[in-house]
XYZ file of C-alpha atoms in Angstrom:
620
model
C -54.743 50.540 -14.013
C -58.192 48.904 -14.356
C -56.872 45.923 -12.354
C -56.869 48.119 -9.230
C -60.150 48.184 -7.354
C -61.426 51.713 -6.797
C -62.588 51.091 -3.248
C -62.079 53.316 -0.234
C -63.565 52.846 3.204
C -63.711 56.576 3.838
C -65.619 56.341 7.099
C -62.559 54.796 8.744
C -60.280 57.623 7.722
C -61.660 60.090 10.244
C -62.374 57.774 13.158
C -61.206 58.186 16.727
C -57.931 56.807 18.004
C -58.028 53.060 18.515
C -56.212 51.276 21.293
C -55.711 47.679 22.307
C -53.907 45.802 25.017
C -51.049 43.629 23.846
C -48.664 41.235 25.547
C -46.333 44.213 25.998
C -48.606 45.375 28.826
C -49.006 48.808 27.249
C -51.767 50.492 25.346
C -50.921 50.754 21.661
C -52.415 53.763 19.934
C -53.376 53.539 16.284
C -54.151 56.871 14.683
C -56.954 57.409 12.146
C -55.751 56.449 8.679
C -54.694 59.717 7.048
C -52.778 58.838 3.906
C -51.689 61.582 1.493
C -51.700 61.163 -1.423
C -54.872 59.116 -1.384
C -54.296 55.556 -2.659
C -56.311 53.999 -5.447
C -57.693 51.240 -3.259
C -57.818 50.867 0.522
C -59.585 48.084 2.425
C -59.256 48.062 6.203
C -59.221 44.740 8.062
C -59.457 43.882 11.730
C -56.454 43.721 13.990
C -53.032 45.329 14.213
C -49.463 44.529 13.354
C -47.114 45.341 16.231
C -43.555 46.524 15.626
C -41.247 45.570 18.459
C -37.684 44.402 18.912
C -38.579 40.925 17.641
C -39.729 42.084 14.189
C -37.499 40.988 11.310
C -37.263 42.564 7.873
C -36.274 40.337 4.979
C -33.844 41.800 2.419
C -32.744 39.903 -0.659
C -30.696 42.475 -2.564
C -28.941 45.816 -2.086
C -31.994 47.848 -3.105
C -34.146 46.211 -0.440
C -31.377 46.577 2.117
C -31.129 50.314 1.420
C -34.895 50.704 1.799
C -34.859 48.755 5.053
C -31.993 50.796 6.469
C -33.742 54.080 5.643
C -36.890 52.741 7.319
C -34.966 51.737 10.427
C -33.561 55.257 10.819
C -36.973 56.360 12.077
C -36.821 53.795 14.890
C -33.239 54.700 15.722
C -34.146 58.387 16.029
C -36.734 57.806 18.744
C -35.400 54.940 20.805
C -32.750 52.397 21.634
C -34.007 49.597 19.409
C -34.788 48.849 15.761
C -36.326 45.849 14.011
C -33.823 43.300 12.738
C -32.717 42.908 9.120
C -32.430 39.254 8.034
C -31.892 37.243 4.846
C -33.795 34.099 5.825
C -37.322 34.196 4.349
C -38.575 31.729 6.977
C -38.085 34.162 9.844
C -39.289 37.534 8.537
C -42.440 39.511 9.289
C -41.868 42.351 6.806
C -41.009 41.198 3.299
C -40.590 42.740 -0.135
C -42.120 40.646 -2.930
C -41.344 41.071 -6.618
C -44.473 41.265 -8.766
C -43.423 41.930 -12.351
C -47.049 42.508 -13.396
C -47.103 45.803 -11.519
C -46.016 49.027 -13.311
C -42.762 50.647 -12.233
C -44.056 52.908 -9.432
C -47.076 50.830 -8.399
C -47.227 48.791 -5.209
C -49.524 46.635 -3.116
C -49.314 46.781 0.678
C -50.747 44.044 2.886
C -50.711 44.461 6.658
C -52.036 41.614 8.800
C -51.536 40.863 12.494
C -48.896 38.318 11.430
C -46.830 40.366 8.991
C -46.409 42.924 6.243
C -45.900 42.263 2.549
C -45.016 44.987 0.024
C -45.391 43.894 -3.595
C -43.812 45.855 -6.447
C -41.918 45.291 -9.665
C -38.840 46.971 -8.207
C -37.335 49.578 -5.940
C -39.676 52.483 -6.749
C -42.811 50.586 -5.769
C -41.235 49.145 -2.628
C -40.137 52.654 -1.651
C -43.675 53.992 -1.981
C -45.037 51.045 -0.031
C -42.634 51.927 2.788
C -43.686 55.588 2.642
C -47.339 54.569 2.956
C -46.465 52.271 5.853
C -44.710 55.136 7.635
C -47.860 57.251 7.357
C -49.779 54.527 9.209
C -47.713 55.051 12.369
C -49.055 57.384 15.089
C -47.745 60.944 15.018
C -45.661 60.280 18.142
C -43.524 57.891 16.100
C -41.967 60.978 14.483
C -41.254 62.810 17.752
C -37.848 62.712 19.385
C -39.528 63.452 22.713
C -41.166 60.003 22.766
C -38.188 57.799 23.581
C -37.755 54.081 24.153
C -41.341 52.997 23.583
C -41.182 49.172 23.407
C -43.697 48.733 20.584
C -45.638 50.516 17.855
C -48.754 49.351 16.027
C -50.251 49.902 12.568
C -53.728 48.800 11.395
C -54.324 45.720 9.279
C -55.306 46.676 5.734
C -54.802 46.056 2.028
C -53.754 48.809 -0.407
C -53.268 48.758 -4.162
C -51.816 51.949 -5.546
C -50.189 53.608 -8.554
C -49.641 57.207 -9.732
C -51.919 59.136 -12.061
C -49.015 61.085 -13.630
C -45.361 60.205 -14.270
C -44.099 63.731 -13.470
C -44.701 64.710 -9.847
C -42.363 67.552 -9.085
C -41.076 70.116 -6.644
C -38.949 73.089 -7.684
C -36.596 74.862 -5.308
C -34.962 78.173 -6.182
C -31.505 78.291 -4.564
C -30.358 81.386 -6.464
C -32.376 84.053 -4.639
C -31.471 82.470 -1.318
C -28.911 79.773 -0.728
C -29.852 76.435 0.820
C -27.003 74.136 1.718
C -26.450 70.496 0.831
C -28.132 69.077 3.936
C -31.166 71.309 3.452
C -31.494 70.106 -0.148
C -31.418 66.528 1.156
C -34.177 67.411 3.605
C -36.275 68.671 0.667
C -35.692 65.328 -1.066
C -36.913 63.527 2.066
C -40.085 65.629 2.053
C -40.625 64.773 -1.602
C -40.120 61.045 -1.111
C -42.619 61.030 1.748
C -45.287 62.392 -0.614
C -44.290 60.189 -3.582
C -42.910 63.115 -5.613
C -40.265 62.035 -8.106
C -38.863 65.086 -9.942
C -36.666 67.648 -8.183
C -36.419 70.749 -10.366
C -33.312 72.542 -9.105
C -33.257 76.235 -10.045
C -29.487 76.677 -9.906
C -28.909 80.011 -11.662
C -30.623 83.386 -11.863
C -29.868 87.090 -11.597
C -28.997 86.804 -7.903
C -26.586 83.884 -7.936
C -24.911 81.055 -9.873
C -24.861 77.914 -7.719
C -23.132 75.109 -9.666
C -19.402 74.548 -10.148
C -18.314 74.688 -13.814
C -14.668 73.817 -14.268
C -14.272 75.512 -17.666
C -15.651 78.795 -16.334
C -14.460 79.266 -12.728
C -15.615 82.885 -12.488
C -19.215 81.653 -12.517
C -18.729 80.652 -8.889
C -15.854 82.987 -7.984
C -17.961 86.023 -8.972
C -21.432 84.817 -9.918
C -22.130 82.940 -6.681
C -21.802 86.009 -4.431
C -23.750 89.208 -3.972
C -24.253 92.084 -1.567
C -26.911 91.199 0.984
C -26.810 93.233 4.181
C -30.460 93.650 5.122
C -32.608 92.224 7.903
C -35.426 90.299 6.260
C -37.398 89.563 9.442
C -40.243 88.157 7.332
C -40.416 91.485 5.515
C -39.721 91.461 1.786
C -40.180 95.149 1.010
C -36.442 95.631 0.782
C -36.059 92.734 -1.682
C -38.177 94.238 -4.429
C -36.880 97.784 -4.212
C -33.268 97.410 -3.167
C -30.432 99.628 -4.275
C -27.921 98.111 -6.673
C -24.404 97.213 -5.623
C -22.192 100.251 -5.106
C -18.398 100.694 -5.326
C -16.833 99.418 -2.131
C -19.701 97.048 -1.286
C -18.543 93.555 -0.331
C -20.280 90.706 -2.139
C -20.193 88.041 0.569
C -23.654 86.450 0.550
C -24.145 83.218 -1.359
C -22.552 79.871 -1.986
C -22.444 77.102 -4.545
C -22.445 73.336 -4.898
C -19.252 71.623 -5.935
C -19.447 68.741 -8.352
C -18.772 66.432 -5.427
C -21.739 67.958 -3.561
C -23.990 67.430 -6.556
C -22.877 63.832 -7.043
C -23.667 63.167 -3.376
C -27.117 64.747 -3.717
C -27.807 62.773 -6.897
C -27.080 59.491 -5.089
C -29.286 60.596 -2.195
C -32.104 61.375 -4.638
C -31.719 58.044 -6.454
C -32.300 56.202 -3.186
C -35.647 58.027 -3.028
C -36.681 57.460 -6.668
C -36.171 61.134 -7.474
C -34.712 62.448 -10.706
C -33.031 65.854 -10.575
C -33.678 68.372 -13.341
C -31.058 71.147 -13.265
C -32.156 74.557 -14.516
C -29.550 76.835 -16.097
C -31.543 79.970 -16.834
C -31.079 81.546 -20.276
C -31.271 83.785 -22.249
C -32.822 86.015 -19.536
C -32.519 85.901 -15.750
C -28.761 85.754 -16.281
C -27.275 88.754 -14.511
C -25.044 86.580 -12.301
C -23.768 84.867 -15.454
C -23.108 88.146 -17.245
C -21.390 89.634 -14.176
C -18.899 86.775 -14.332
C -18.476 86.786 -18.125
C -19.619 90.155 -19.500
C -18.326 89.279 -22.972
C -21.422 87.142 -23.612
C -23.783 89.935 -22.501
C -25.372 92.800 -24.359
C -24.068 96.315 -24.805
C -25.672 97.708 -21.657
C -25.398 94.665 -19.354
C -25.084 95.371 -15.631
C -21.607 94.523 -14.249
C -22.616 92.959 -10.904
C -24.653 90.114 -9.454
C -28.168 91.333 -8.762
C -28.894 92.364 -5.197
C -32.616 91.583 -5.390
C -35.812 92.486 -7.159
C -36.491 92.389 -10.893
C -33.702 93.274 -13.296
C -33.789 94.025 -16.996
C -30.266 94.258 -18.404
C -29.578 90.610 -17.744
C -29.585 88.641 -21.011
C -27.242 86.478 -23.008
C -26.302 87.966 -26.365
C -27.685 85.760 -29.162
C -25.787 87.780 -31.747
C -22.353 86.480 -30.709
C -21.008 83.050 -31.567
C -18.979 83.310 -28.374
C -22.280 83.060 -26.495
C -23.116 79.715 -28.060
C -19.614 78.416 -27.365
C -20.137 79.331 -23.721
C -23.577 77.697 -23.645
C -22.231 74.505 -25.238
C -19.320 74.240 -22.809
C -21.477 74.858 -19.745
C -24.301 72.540 -20.760
C -21.923 69.738 -21.678
C -20.492 69.863 -18.144
C -23.991 69.948 -16.679
C -25.211 67.084 -18.851
C -22.202 64.962 -17.906
C -22.964 65.515 -14.230
C -26.699 64.738 -14.160
C -27.591 61.195 -15.330
C -31.180 62.009 -16.278
C -33.156 62.789 -19.431
C -33.980 66.467 -18.934
C -32.164 69.800 -18.844
C -34.190 72.932 -18.046
C -33.101 76.188 -19.701
C -35.612 78.576 -18.129
C -36.363 80.780 -21.120
C -38.784 82.973 -19.177
C -39.132 86.742 -18.850
C -36.365 87.550 -21.295
C -35.917 91.309 -21.656
C -35.933 91.691 -25.403
C -35.557 95.462 -25.079
C -31.851 94.830 -24.556
C -31.629 93.080 -27.898
C -33.209 96.069 -29.657
C -30.242 98.162 -28.531
C -27.449 95.667 -29.078
C -25.734 95.803 -32.514
C -24.746 92.112 -32.435
C -28.314 91.032 -31.724
C -29.674 93.247 -34.490
C -27.104 91.938 -36.933
C -28.186 88.372 -36.147
C -31.805 89.279 -36.894
C -30.797 90.625 -40.300
C -28.472 87.749 -41.181
C -30.984 85.058 -40.257
C -33.944 86.824 -41.863
C -35.795 86.957 -38.568
C -38.878 89.112 -38.219
C -38.246 90.520 -34.746
C -36.827 89.886 -31.275
C -39.488 87.265 -30.614
C -38.080 85.169 -33.431
C -34.568 85.921 -32.190
C -35.482 84.249 -28.898
C -36.812 81.246 -30.808
C -33.547 81.150 -32.801
C -31.570 81.117 -29.546
C -33.735 78.427 -27.927
C -33.610 76.168 -30.976
C -29.816 76.360 -31.097
C -29.641 75.536 -27.404
C -31.960 72.574 -27.924
C -29.631 71.245 -30.618
C -26.793 71.289 -28.066
C -28.948 69.487 -25.492
C -30.230 66.891 -27.963
C -26.676 66.256 -29.184
C -25.819 65.418 -25.578
C -28.577 62.799 -25.505
C -30.898 64.926 -23.359
C -34.304 66.564 -23.686
C -34.933 70.265 -23.180
C -37.559 71.805 -20.898
C -38.407 75.492 -20.725
C -41.015 77.756 -19.196
C -43.872 78.589 -21.558
C -42.116 81.680 -22.963
C -40.077 79.323 -25.140
C -43.212 79.217 -27.315
C -42.561 82.825 -28.370
C -41.420 83.039 -31.951
C -41.943 79.319 -32.525
C -41.316 76.280 -30.321
C -38.151 74.203 -30.599
C -38.872 70.826 -32.249
C -38.495 68.464 -29.281
C -39.029 70.755 -26.313
C -41.173 70.038 -23.257
C -43.118 73.053 -21.987
C -43.617 73.948 -18.342
C -46.752 76.106 -18.338
C -46.590 78.682 -15.512
C -48.354 81.861 -16.705
C -51.652 79.996 -16.752
C -52.685 77.041 -18.860
C -52.634 78.639 -22.308
C -48.998 77.811 -23.025
C -49.542 74.209 -22.009
C -52.653 73.940 -24.156
C -50.850 75.326 -27.217
C -47.900 72.983 -26.672
C -50.089 69.898 -26.163
C -52.121 70.709 -29.253
C -48.815 70.849 -31.153
C -47.825 67.402 -29.903
C -45.342 68.500 -27.208
C -45.174 67.128 -23.681
C -46.467 69.538 -21.041
C -46.013 69.969 -17.304
C -48.923 71.994 -15.949
C -47.708 74.259 -13.152
C -49.656 77.525 -13.352
C -48.767 80.063 -10.680
C -52.393 80.375 -9.588
C -52.409 76.760 -8.390
C -48.779 75.677 -7.969
C -46.621 78.598 -6.745
C -45.724 78.134 -3.099
C -44.193 81.610 -2.798
C -47.666 83.164 -3.017
C -49.366 84.046 0.261
C -51.747 81.519 1.773
C -54.409 83.854 3.130
C -55.398 87.505 3.633
C -52.474 89.920 3.887
C -53.393 90.999 7.406
C -53.295 87.389 8.648
C -50.088 86.201 6.947
C -46.379 86.806 7.527
C -44.983 89.235 4.987
C -43.665 86.418 2.831
C -44.487 86.221 -0.842
C -46.978 88.199 -2.861
C -50.428 87.742 -4.397
C -52.313 84.694 -3.092
C -52.704 80.942 -3.655
C -55.019 79.193 -1.219
C -54.799 75.564 -0.138
C -58.255 74.911 -1.595
C -57.177 76.387 -4.936
C -54.131 74.132 -5.022
C -56.202 71.064 -4.170
C -59.042 71.721 -6.592
C -56.841 72.402 -9.611
C -57.846 70.305 -12.625
C -54.694 69.309 -14.508
C -56.340 68.163 -17.726
C -58.397 70.906 -19.449
C -61.981 69.773 -20.023
C -61.904 70.177 -23.794
C -58.774 68.064 -24.306
C -58.945 65.001 -26.512
C -57.428 61.776 -25.204
C -54.361 62.396 -27.383
C -53.879 65.888 -25.947
C -54.478 64.666 -22.386
C -51.714 62.108 -22.834
C -49.285 64.988 -23.477
C -49.864 66.356 -19.961
C -47.212 64.347 -18.140
C -47.755 65.903 -14.723
C -47.495 68.875 -12.414
C -45.202 70.314 -9.767
C -45.023 72.752 -6.880
C -42.664 75.706 -7.331
C -40.983 77.563 -4.473
C -39.254 80.773 -5.491
C -37.204 82.111 -2.599
C -37.040 85.901 -2.869
C -38.457 86.107 0.660
C -37.570 82.593 1.844
C -34.319 83.069 3.745
C -34.308 80.075 6.089
C -35.662 76.588 6.652
C -38.609 77.662 8.812
C -39.880 80.007 6.116
C -39.395 77.286 3.511
C -41.551 74.801 5.398
C -44.153 77.448 6.288
C -44.724 78.254 2.625
C -44.527 74.605 1.581
C -47.005 73.076 4.040
C -49.819 72.274 3.851
C -50.098 73.185 0.156
C -47.578 70.549 -0.931
C -49.947 67.875 0.394
C -52.597 69.151 -2.024
C -50.275 69.319 -5.037
C -48.866 65.862 -4.271
C -52.366 64.405 -4.260
C -53.146 66.147 -7.562
C -50.063 64.544 -9.067
C -50.622 61.025 -7.714
C -54.354 60.468 -7.250
C -56.829 60.421 -10.177
C -59.144 63.412 -10.174
C -62.225 61.273 -9.611
C -60.701 60.021 -6.347
C -60.228 63.544 -4.957
C -62.635 65.358 -2.664
C -61.898 68.594 -0.791
C -64.059 67.788 2.238
C -62.623 64.289 2.548
C -59.075 65.659 2.231
C -59.390 67.674 5.458
C -59.441 64.824 8.033
C -56.467 63.208 6.338
C -54.674 66.557 6.368
C -55.256 66.812 10.125
C -53.341 63.572 10.596
C -50.470 64.838 8.480
C -50.288 68.094 10.427
C -50.046 66.152 13.679
C -46.954 64.486 12.253
C -45.493 67.878 11.371
C -46.221 68.998 14.930
C -44.398 65.951 16.284
C -41.387 66.770 14.095
C -41.575 70.458 15.118
C -41.980 71.564 11.508
C -43.364 75.048 10.947
C -46.432 75.199 8.672
C -49.318 77.513 7.836
C -52.790 77.158 9.355
C -54.301 79.710 6.970
C -56.943 77.347 5.543
C -58.471 76.978 9.018
C -58.331 80.659 9.963
C -61.660 82.445 10.241
C -62.327 85.089 7.607
C -64.445 87.942 8.968
C -66.488 89.504 6.172
C -68.380 92.696 6.922
C -70.899 95.068 5.414
C -72.650 98.149 6.693
C -76.298 97.877 7.777
C -78.546 100.425 9.543
C -77.975 98.770 12.936
C -74.153 98.729 12.638
C -71.820 96.331 10.827
C -72.995 92.860 9.819
C -70.331 90.156 10.134
C -70.165 86.802 8.349
C -67.654 84.159 9.460
C -66.200 81.698 6.943
C -63.076 79.629 6.314
C -61.623 77.614 3.454
C -62.361 74.337 5.206
C -66.039 73.412 5.367
C -68.009 72.081 8.332
C -65.990 73.769 11.070
C -67.432 75.414 14.158
C -66.626 79.082 14.766
C -66.568 80.534 18.255
C -66.200 84.251 18.907
C -66.125 86.961 21.542
C -67.086 90.619 21.402
C -65.033 91.937 24.314
C -61.502 91.290 23.024
C -60.951 88.080 25.012
C -59.799 84.901 23.299
C -62.642 82.632 22.152
C -63.095 79.013 23.199
C -65.939 76.504 23.070
C -67.702 78.207 25.996
C -68.052 81.562 24.168
C -70.494 82.540 21.412
C -70.931 79.892 18.706
C -71.478 81.293 15.224
C -74.811 80.337 13.681
C -75.518 83.045 11.096
C -74.449 86.612 10.216
C -74.747 89.002 13.161
C -74.431 92.734 13.808
C -71.789 94.472 15.893
C -71.793 98.056 17.060
C -69.187 100.644 17.987
C -67.021 99.665 20.925
C -67.187 95.905 20.323
C -63.950 94.036 19.622
C -64.443 90.702 17.862
C -62.110 87.712 18.024
C -62.950 84.425 16.306
C -61.408 80.970 15.937
C -62.336 77.728 14.169
C -62.838 74.433 16.024
C -63.400 70.832 14.995
C -64.603 68.338 17.590
C -63.827 70.929 20.295
C -60.186 71.179 19.118
C -58.995 74.642 18.106
C -57.656 75.092 14.596
C -55.676 77.906 13.065
C -55.019 81.335 14.466
C -57.351 83.680 16.310
C -58.714 86.270 13.903
C -59.559 89.746 15.105
């Protein structure tokens, strides 16, 4: 990537709105450039390109036509006109140019007052050029309340761009809570907009089996449904401590994707340069599987789909050959359905205590000369990898698949920290770094008393952004084994679309930039003004998101005069205004300068501001 100039005119990224008068007799707003992820090279020129009804887009093949049509949907959503699609190169203002010297996902974007040219070696690069172009439009372009505007403008500039890592992922858990086909497509749209290219689809777990398997129909007849009669109301206390299913309870919560659904979603993902990695969790996290087919479970396996929380008696039985016949049949159907390289088997949090009690599992340990249950898990995983490799696929597992010895060709997804990834990379295995501390979107985004009761623990936006994917002591050979990162959204407490987007944004912006932009191009303070532009787009689309990074944290300590308060926030260089009488603060109230003392009877409220604009929630 040395051919790309590492130039960025950062001072233009946070400038005020520009406007100019065009022949349309209207003022055309051009928002500050706020691209995420940050491109490798950005040079801003003078002038604007104006999109109006006269603009023509040149398409020369079906791939370009699909990209153009997806682009035009944004115009159609907000007005009565769209640019024209043409096949005559002499009459077009927006063209796609093939440049075979560019790597697969790289692109160059040129915007001048006379036209737009997106260079790439193929569809992936053109797609990302379009996504960057879309981010250059004002936020109002994404609002359905701004109808029939006759023209839109974007700034003239030149961008050269390419990803830092080949694996840029997002994982969605649809087992704990079901998200339908259209919602999955909406997730794919979010991913494409941020140049993410791997959708890790967590399709099975204790609480539900979500994929049709023709050879084993009870997986969806029984395994896809559970008892779920509680009011979540952004309160997850009932999830973690819920009673198990009782006789007479009706298992009517859930759903599953038919093969036709999955084929439709795969085609939708392909149009967005996204590969789908299905996860079929084994040997643990399998209570829904065992409820449907108890014959492959252990001696004390629970007979129902889990109703919530953490369950223990939920494992495949590695001592039975019937288990491996089941695994082979299921995975062969899955592999035939998904036309990609990888199959994820989970492999995490397997309750080996079950195997200590099961006579079949213990017999397998003796027959194979295994030392303990750790090695029994390795035996199971290696046999599963043989099935996957025989199907022409590669196996991925969470870092627990290291226990007892790693399967020969496995890729490791390191989630319990970085240690598993380091061990795997040092052993020559590919690694996806996705430690919970930096990549788990189901963790809370701020202090408990300021957040909805969604998730547990904490993962701040700044922590996500400042995560260093490549450990400092890695050699160049080891660093090459780190193929990327991904955001993971487990859905124990995520019951609807609004909760999904709240936990996803803005942290997905940070993780997407980690995956795409080289570390030396990243800067937390410079990220903030670009994030503001992205949040304005979410506002225009009426997407729910968290403002936790802007919320004021009130730190206190006792002093002889009373209580000393210090005001901070994750984002630097903000202004904090506060009141001491319980009224809401604004820019006419006290401005924070340094720690101050409050006494009994005072009620403090504080809020962050930037350029007199309020940010985040009021803290009190």
